[in-house]
PDB file of C-alpha atoms in Angstrom:
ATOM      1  CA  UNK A   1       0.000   0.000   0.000  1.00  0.00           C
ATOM      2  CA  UNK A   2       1.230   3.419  -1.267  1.00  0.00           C
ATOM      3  CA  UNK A   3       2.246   5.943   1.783  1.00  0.00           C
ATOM      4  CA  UNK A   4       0.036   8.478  -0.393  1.00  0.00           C
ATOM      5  CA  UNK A   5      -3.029   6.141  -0.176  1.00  0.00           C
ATOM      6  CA  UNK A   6      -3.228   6.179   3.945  1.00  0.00           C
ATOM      7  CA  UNK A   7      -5.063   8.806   5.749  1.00  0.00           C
ATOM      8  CA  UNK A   8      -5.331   9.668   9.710  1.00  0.00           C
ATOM      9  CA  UNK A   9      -7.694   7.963  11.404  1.00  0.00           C
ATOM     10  CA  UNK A  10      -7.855   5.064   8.559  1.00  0.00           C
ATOM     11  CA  UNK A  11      -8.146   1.281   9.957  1.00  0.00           C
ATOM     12  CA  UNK A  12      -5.310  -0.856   8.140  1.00  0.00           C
ATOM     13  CA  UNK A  13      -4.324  -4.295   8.648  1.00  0.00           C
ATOM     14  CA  UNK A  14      -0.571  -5.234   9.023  1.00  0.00           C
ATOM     15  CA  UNK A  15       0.055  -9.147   8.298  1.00  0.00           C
ATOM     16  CA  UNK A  16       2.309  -9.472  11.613  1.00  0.00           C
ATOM     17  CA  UNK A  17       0.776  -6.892  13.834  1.00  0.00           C
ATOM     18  CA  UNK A  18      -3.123  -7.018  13.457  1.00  0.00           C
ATOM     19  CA  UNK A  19      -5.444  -4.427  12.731  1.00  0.00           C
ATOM     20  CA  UNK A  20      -4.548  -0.782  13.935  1.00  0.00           C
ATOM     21  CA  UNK A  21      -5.401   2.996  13.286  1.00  0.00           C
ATOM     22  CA  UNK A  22      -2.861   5.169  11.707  1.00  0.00           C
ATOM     23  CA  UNK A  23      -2.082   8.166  13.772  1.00  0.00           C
ATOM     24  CA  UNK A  24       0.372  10.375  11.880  1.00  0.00           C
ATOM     25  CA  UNK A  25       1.875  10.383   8.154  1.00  0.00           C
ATOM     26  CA  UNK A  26       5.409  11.125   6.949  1.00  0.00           C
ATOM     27  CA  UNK A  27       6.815  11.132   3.639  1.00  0.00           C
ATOM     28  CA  UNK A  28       7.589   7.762   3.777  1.00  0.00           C
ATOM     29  CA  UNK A  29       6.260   6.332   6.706  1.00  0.00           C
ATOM     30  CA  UNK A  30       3.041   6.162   9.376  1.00  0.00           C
ATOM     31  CA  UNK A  31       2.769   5.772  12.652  1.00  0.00           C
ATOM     32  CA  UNK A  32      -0.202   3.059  13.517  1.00  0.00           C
ATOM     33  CA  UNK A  33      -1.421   2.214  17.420  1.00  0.00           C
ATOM     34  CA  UNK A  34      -2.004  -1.081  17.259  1.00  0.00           C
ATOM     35  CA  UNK A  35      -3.681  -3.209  20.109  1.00  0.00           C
ATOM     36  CA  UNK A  36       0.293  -3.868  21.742  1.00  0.00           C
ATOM     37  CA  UNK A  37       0.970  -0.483  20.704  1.00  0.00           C
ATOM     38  CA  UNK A  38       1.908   2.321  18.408  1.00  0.00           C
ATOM     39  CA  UNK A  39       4.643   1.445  15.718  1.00  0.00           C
ATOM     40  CA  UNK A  40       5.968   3.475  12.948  1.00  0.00           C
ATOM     41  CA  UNK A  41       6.133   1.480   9.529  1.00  0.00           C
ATOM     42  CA  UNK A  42       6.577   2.100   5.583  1.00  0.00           C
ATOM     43  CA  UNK A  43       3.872   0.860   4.557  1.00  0.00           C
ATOM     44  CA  UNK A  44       4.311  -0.199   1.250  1.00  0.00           C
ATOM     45  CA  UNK A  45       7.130  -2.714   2.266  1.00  0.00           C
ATOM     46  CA  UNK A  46       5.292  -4.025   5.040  1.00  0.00           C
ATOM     47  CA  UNK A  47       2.323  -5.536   3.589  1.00  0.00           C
ATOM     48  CA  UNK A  48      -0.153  -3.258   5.225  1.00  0.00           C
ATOM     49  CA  UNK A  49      -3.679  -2.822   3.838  1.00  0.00           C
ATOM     50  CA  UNK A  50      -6.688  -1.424   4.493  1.00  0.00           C
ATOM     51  CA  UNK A  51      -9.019  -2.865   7.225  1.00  0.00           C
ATOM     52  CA  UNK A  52     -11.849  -1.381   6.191  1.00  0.00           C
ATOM     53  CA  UNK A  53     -13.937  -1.332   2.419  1.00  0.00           C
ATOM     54  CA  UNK A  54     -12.507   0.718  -0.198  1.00  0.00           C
ATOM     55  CA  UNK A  55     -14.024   2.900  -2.874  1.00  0.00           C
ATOM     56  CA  UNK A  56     -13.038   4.528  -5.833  1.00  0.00           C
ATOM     57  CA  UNK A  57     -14.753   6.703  -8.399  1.00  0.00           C
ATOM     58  CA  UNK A  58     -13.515   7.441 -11.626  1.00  0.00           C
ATOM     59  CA  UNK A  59     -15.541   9.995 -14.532  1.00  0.00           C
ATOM     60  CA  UNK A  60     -17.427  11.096 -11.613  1.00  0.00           C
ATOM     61  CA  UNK A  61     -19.820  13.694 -14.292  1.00  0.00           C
ATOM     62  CA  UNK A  62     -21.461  15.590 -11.107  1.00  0.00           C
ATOM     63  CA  UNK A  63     -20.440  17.066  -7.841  1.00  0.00           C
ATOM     64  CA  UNK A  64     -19.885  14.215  -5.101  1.00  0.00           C
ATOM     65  CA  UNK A  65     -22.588  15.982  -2.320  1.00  0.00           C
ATOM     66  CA  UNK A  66     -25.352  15.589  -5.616  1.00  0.00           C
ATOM     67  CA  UNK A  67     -24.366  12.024  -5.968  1.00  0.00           C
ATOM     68  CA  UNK A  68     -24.577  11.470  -2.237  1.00  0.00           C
ATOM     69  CA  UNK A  69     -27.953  13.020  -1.712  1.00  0.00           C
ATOM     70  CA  UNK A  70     -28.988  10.833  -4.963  1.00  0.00           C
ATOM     71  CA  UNK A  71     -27.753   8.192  -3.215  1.00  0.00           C
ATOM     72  CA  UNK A  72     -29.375   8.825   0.017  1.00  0.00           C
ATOM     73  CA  UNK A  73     -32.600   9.553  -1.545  1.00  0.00           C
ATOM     74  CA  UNK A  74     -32.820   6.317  -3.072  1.00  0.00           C
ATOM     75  CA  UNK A  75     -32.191   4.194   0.188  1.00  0.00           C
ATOM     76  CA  UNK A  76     -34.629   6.064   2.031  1.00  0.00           C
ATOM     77  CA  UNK A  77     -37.542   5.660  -1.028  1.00  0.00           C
ATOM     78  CA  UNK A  78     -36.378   2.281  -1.154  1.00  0.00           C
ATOM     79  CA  UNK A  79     -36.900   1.274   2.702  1.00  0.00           C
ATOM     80  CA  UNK A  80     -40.364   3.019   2.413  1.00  0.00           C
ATOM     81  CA  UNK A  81     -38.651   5.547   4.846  1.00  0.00           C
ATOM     82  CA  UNK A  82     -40.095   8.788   4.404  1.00  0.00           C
ATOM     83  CA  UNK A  83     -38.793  12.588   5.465  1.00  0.00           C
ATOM     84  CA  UNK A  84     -40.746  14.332   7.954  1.00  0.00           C
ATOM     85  CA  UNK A  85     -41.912  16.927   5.749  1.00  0.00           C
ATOM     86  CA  UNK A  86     -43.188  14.782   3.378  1.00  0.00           C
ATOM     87  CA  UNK A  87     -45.518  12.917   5.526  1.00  0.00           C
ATOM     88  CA  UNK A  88     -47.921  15.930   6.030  1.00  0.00           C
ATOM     89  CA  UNK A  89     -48.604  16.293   2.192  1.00  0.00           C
ATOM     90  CA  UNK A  90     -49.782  12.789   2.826  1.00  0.00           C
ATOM     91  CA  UNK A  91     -52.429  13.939   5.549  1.00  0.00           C
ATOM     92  CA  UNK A  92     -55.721  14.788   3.441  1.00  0.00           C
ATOM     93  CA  UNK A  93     -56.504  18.515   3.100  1.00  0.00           C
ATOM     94  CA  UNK A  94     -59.515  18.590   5.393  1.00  0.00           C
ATOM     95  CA  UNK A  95     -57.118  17.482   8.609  1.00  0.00           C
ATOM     96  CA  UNK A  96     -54.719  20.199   8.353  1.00  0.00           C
ATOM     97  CA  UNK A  97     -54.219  21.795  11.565  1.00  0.00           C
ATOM     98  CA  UNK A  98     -56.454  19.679  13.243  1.00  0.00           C
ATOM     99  CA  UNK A  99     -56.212  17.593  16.634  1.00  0.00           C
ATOM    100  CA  UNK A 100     -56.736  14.847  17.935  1.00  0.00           C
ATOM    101  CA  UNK A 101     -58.956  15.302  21.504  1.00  0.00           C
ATOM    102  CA  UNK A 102     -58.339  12.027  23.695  1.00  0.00           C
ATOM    103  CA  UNK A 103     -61.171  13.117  26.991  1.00  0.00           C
ATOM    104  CA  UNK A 104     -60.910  10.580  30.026  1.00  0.00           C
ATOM    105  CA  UNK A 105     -63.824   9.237  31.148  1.00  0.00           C
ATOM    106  CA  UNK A 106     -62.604  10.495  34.840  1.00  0.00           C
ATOM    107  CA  UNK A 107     -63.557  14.461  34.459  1.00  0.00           C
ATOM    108  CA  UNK A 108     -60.709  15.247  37.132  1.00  0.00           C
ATOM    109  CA  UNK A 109     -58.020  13.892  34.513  1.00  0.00           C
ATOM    110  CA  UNK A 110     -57.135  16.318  31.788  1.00  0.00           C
ATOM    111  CA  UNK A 111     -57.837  15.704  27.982  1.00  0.00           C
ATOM    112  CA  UNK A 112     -55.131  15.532  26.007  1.00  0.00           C
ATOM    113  CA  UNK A 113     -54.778  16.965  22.426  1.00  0.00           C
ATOM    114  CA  UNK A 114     -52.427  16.230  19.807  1.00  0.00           C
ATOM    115  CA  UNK A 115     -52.138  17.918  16.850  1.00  0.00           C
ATOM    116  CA  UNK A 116     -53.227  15.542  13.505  1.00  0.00           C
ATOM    117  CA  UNK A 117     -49.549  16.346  11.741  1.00  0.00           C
ATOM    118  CA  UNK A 118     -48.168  15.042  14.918  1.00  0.00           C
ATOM    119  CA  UNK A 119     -50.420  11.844  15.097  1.00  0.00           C
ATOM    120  CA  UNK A 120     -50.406  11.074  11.113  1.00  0.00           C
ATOM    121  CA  UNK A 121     -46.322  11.078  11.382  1.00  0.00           C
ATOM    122  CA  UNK A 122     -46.100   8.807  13.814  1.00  0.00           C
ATOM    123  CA  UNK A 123     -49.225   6.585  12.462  1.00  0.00           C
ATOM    124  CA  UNK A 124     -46.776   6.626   9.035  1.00  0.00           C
ATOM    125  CA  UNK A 125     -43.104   6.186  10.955  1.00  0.00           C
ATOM    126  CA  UNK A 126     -45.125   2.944  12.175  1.00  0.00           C
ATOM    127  CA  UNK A 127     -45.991   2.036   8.509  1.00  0.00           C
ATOM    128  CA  UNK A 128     -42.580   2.569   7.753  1.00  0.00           C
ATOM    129  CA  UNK A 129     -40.912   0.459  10.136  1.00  0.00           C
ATOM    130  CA  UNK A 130     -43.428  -2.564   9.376  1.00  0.00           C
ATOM    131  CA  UNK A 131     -42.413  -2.084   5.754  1.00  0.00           C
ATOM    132  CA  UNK A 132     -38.935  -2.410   6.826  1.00  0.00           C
ATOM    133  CA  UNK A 133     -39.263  -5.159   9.511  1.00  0.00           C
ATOM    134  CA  UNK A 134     -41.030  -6.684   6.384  1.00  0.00           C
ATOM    135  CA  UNK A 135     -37.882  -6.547   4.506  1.00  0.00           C
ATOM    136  CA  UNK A 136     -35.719  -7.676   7.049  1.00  0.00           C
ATOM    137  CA  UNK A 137     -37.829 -10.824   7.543  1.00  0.00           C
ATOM    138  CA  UNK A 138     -38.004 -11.713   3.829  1.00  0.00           C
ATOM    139  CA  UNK A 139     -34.183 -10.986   3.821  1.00  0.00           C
ATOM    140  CA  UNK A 140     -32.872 -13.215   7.057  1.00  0.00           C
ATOM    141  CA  UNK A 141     -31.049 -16.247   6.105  1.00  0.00           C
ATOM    142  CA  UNK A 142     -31.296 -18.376   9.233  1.00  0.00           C
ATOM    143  CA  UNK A 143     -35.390 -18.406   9.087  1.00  0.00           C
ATOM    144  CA  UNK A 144     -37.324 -21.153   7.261  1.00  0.00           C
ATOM    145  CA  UNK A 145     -39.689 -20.146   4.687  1.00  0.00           C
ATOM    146  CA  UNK A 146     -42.411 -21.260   7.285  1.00  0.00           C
ATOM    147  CA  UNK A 147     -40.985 -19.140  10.121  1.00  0.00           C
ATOM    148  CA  UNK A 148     -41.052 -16.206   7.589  1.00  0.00           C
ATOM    149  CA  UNK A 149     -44.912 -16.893   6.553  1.00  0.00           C
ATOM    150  CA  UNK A 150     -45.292 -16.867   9.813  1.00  0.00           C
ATOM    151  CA  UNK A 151     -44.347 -13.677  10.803  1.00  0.00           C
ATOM    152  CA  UNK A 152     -45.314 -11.826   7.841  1.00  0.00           C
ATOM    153  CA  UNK A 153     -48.959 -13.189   9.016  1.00  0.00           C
ATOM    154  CA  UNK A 154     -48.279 -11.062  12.156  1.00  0.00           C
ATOM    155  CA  UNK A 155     -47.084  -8.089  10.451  1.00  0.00           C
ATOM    156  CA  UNK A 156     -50.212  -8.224   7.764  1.00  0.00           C
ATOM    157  CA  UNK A 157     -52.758  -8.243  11.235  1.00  0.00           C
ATOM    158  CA  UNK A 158     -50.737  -4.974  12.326  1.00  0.00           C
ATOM    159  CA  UNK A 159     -51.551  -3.700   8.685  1.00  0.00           C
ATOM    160  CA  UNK A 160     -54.763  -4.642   9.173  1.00  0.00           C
ATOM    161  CA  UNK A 161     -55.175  -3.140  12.611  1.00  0.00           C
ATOM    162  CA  UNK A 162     -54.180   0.182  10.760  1.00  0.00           C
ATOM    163  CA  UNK A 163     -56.341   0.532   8.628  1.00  0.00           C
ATOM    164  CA  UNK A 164     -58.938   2.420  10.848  1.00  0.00           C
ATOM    165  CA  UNK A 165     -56.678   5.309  10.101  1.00  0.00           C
ATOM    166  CA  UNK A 166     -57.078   5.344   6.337  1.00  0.00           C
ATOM    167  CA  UNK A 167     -59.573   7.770   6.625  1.00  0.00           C
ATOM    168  CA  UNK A 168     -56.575  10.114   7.115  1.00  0.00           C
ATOM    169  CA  UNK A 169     -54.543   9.621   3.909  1.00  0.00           C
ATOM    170  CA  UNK A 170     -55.105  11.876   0.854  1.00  0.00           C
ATOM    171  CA  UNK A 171     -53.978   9.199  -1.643  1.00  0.00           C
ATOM    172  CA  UNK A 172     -55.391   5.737  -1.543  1.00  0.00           C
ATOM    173  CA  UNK A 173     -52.479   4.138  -2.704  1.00  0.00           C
ATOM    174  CA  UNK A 174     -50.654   5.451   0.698  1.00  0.00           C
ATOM    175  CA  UNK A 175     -53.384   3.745   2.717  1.00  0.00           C
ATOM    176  CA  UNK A 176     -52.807   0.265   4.647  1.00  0.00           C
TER     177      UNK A 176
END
């Protein structure tokens, strides 16, 4: 591994002393701590290599923060995760600024109110995470086919469960 190629704080493996963090760079060497303790080496002679995954880009045609956020914005569509600010164009029109009123049946307690942009985020952070749990499930290796039938049985009651608050969604499609 080229001297040029290292950077501080980088993980690298060395094939006699283990994994360790390189602390400081010379021109031709690099102090690492390792786990019996902190050793200065030339890397390129010594076999060392990085501990960690690599990746390079080459052609990049746009600026790396836009292909980053493009990146980002994928996973989160992808996982069914959605931004905060998103979810309220989700809430149907007439339920803007509204709340919900919770009153106790005991008239000493106090009613509580929570506003419907509030309630609808956290009715869709639960969609969300089913959707994901969902994923996971279908995804493990170590469960049987049964074990994962059986489970996505539970998860399709929660769905099911939900669906009193469809009444809430401006889109049908975004319903459960």
């Amino acid at each position: 591994m080229k001297i040029e190629a290292l950077h501080i704080g980088m993980k690298v493996r060395h094939p006699q002393y283990g994994v360790g963090t390189v602390r400081t760079i010379s021109d031709a060497t690099a102090d690492i701590q390792f786990d019996d303790g902190k050793r200065t080496i030339a890397p390129e002679p010594s076999g060392v290599e990085p501990a960690e995954a690599q990746a390079a880009v080459r052609g990049l045609e746009m600026p790396l923060a836009q292909l980053v956020q493009q990146t980002v914005d994928a996973t989160i569509h992808s996982l069914g995760l959605a931004r905060p600010d998103s979810v309220v164009e989700q809430l149907g029109v007439r339920w803007h600024k509204g709340k919900a009123v919770l009153h106790p049946a005991d008239p000493a307690l106090q009613t509580k109110e929570v506003p419907l942009e509030v309630f609808f985020h956290k009715i869709v952070m639960v969609r969300n995470n089913l959707r994901v749990l969902e994923q996971k499930i279908n995804a493990h290796e170590k469960l049987s086919d049964g074990e994962k039938v059986e489970m996505q049985q539970y998860i399709t009651r929660c769905y099911g469960s939900l669906t009193t608050f469809n009444l809430l969604f401006k889109e049908k499609e975004d319903q459960f």
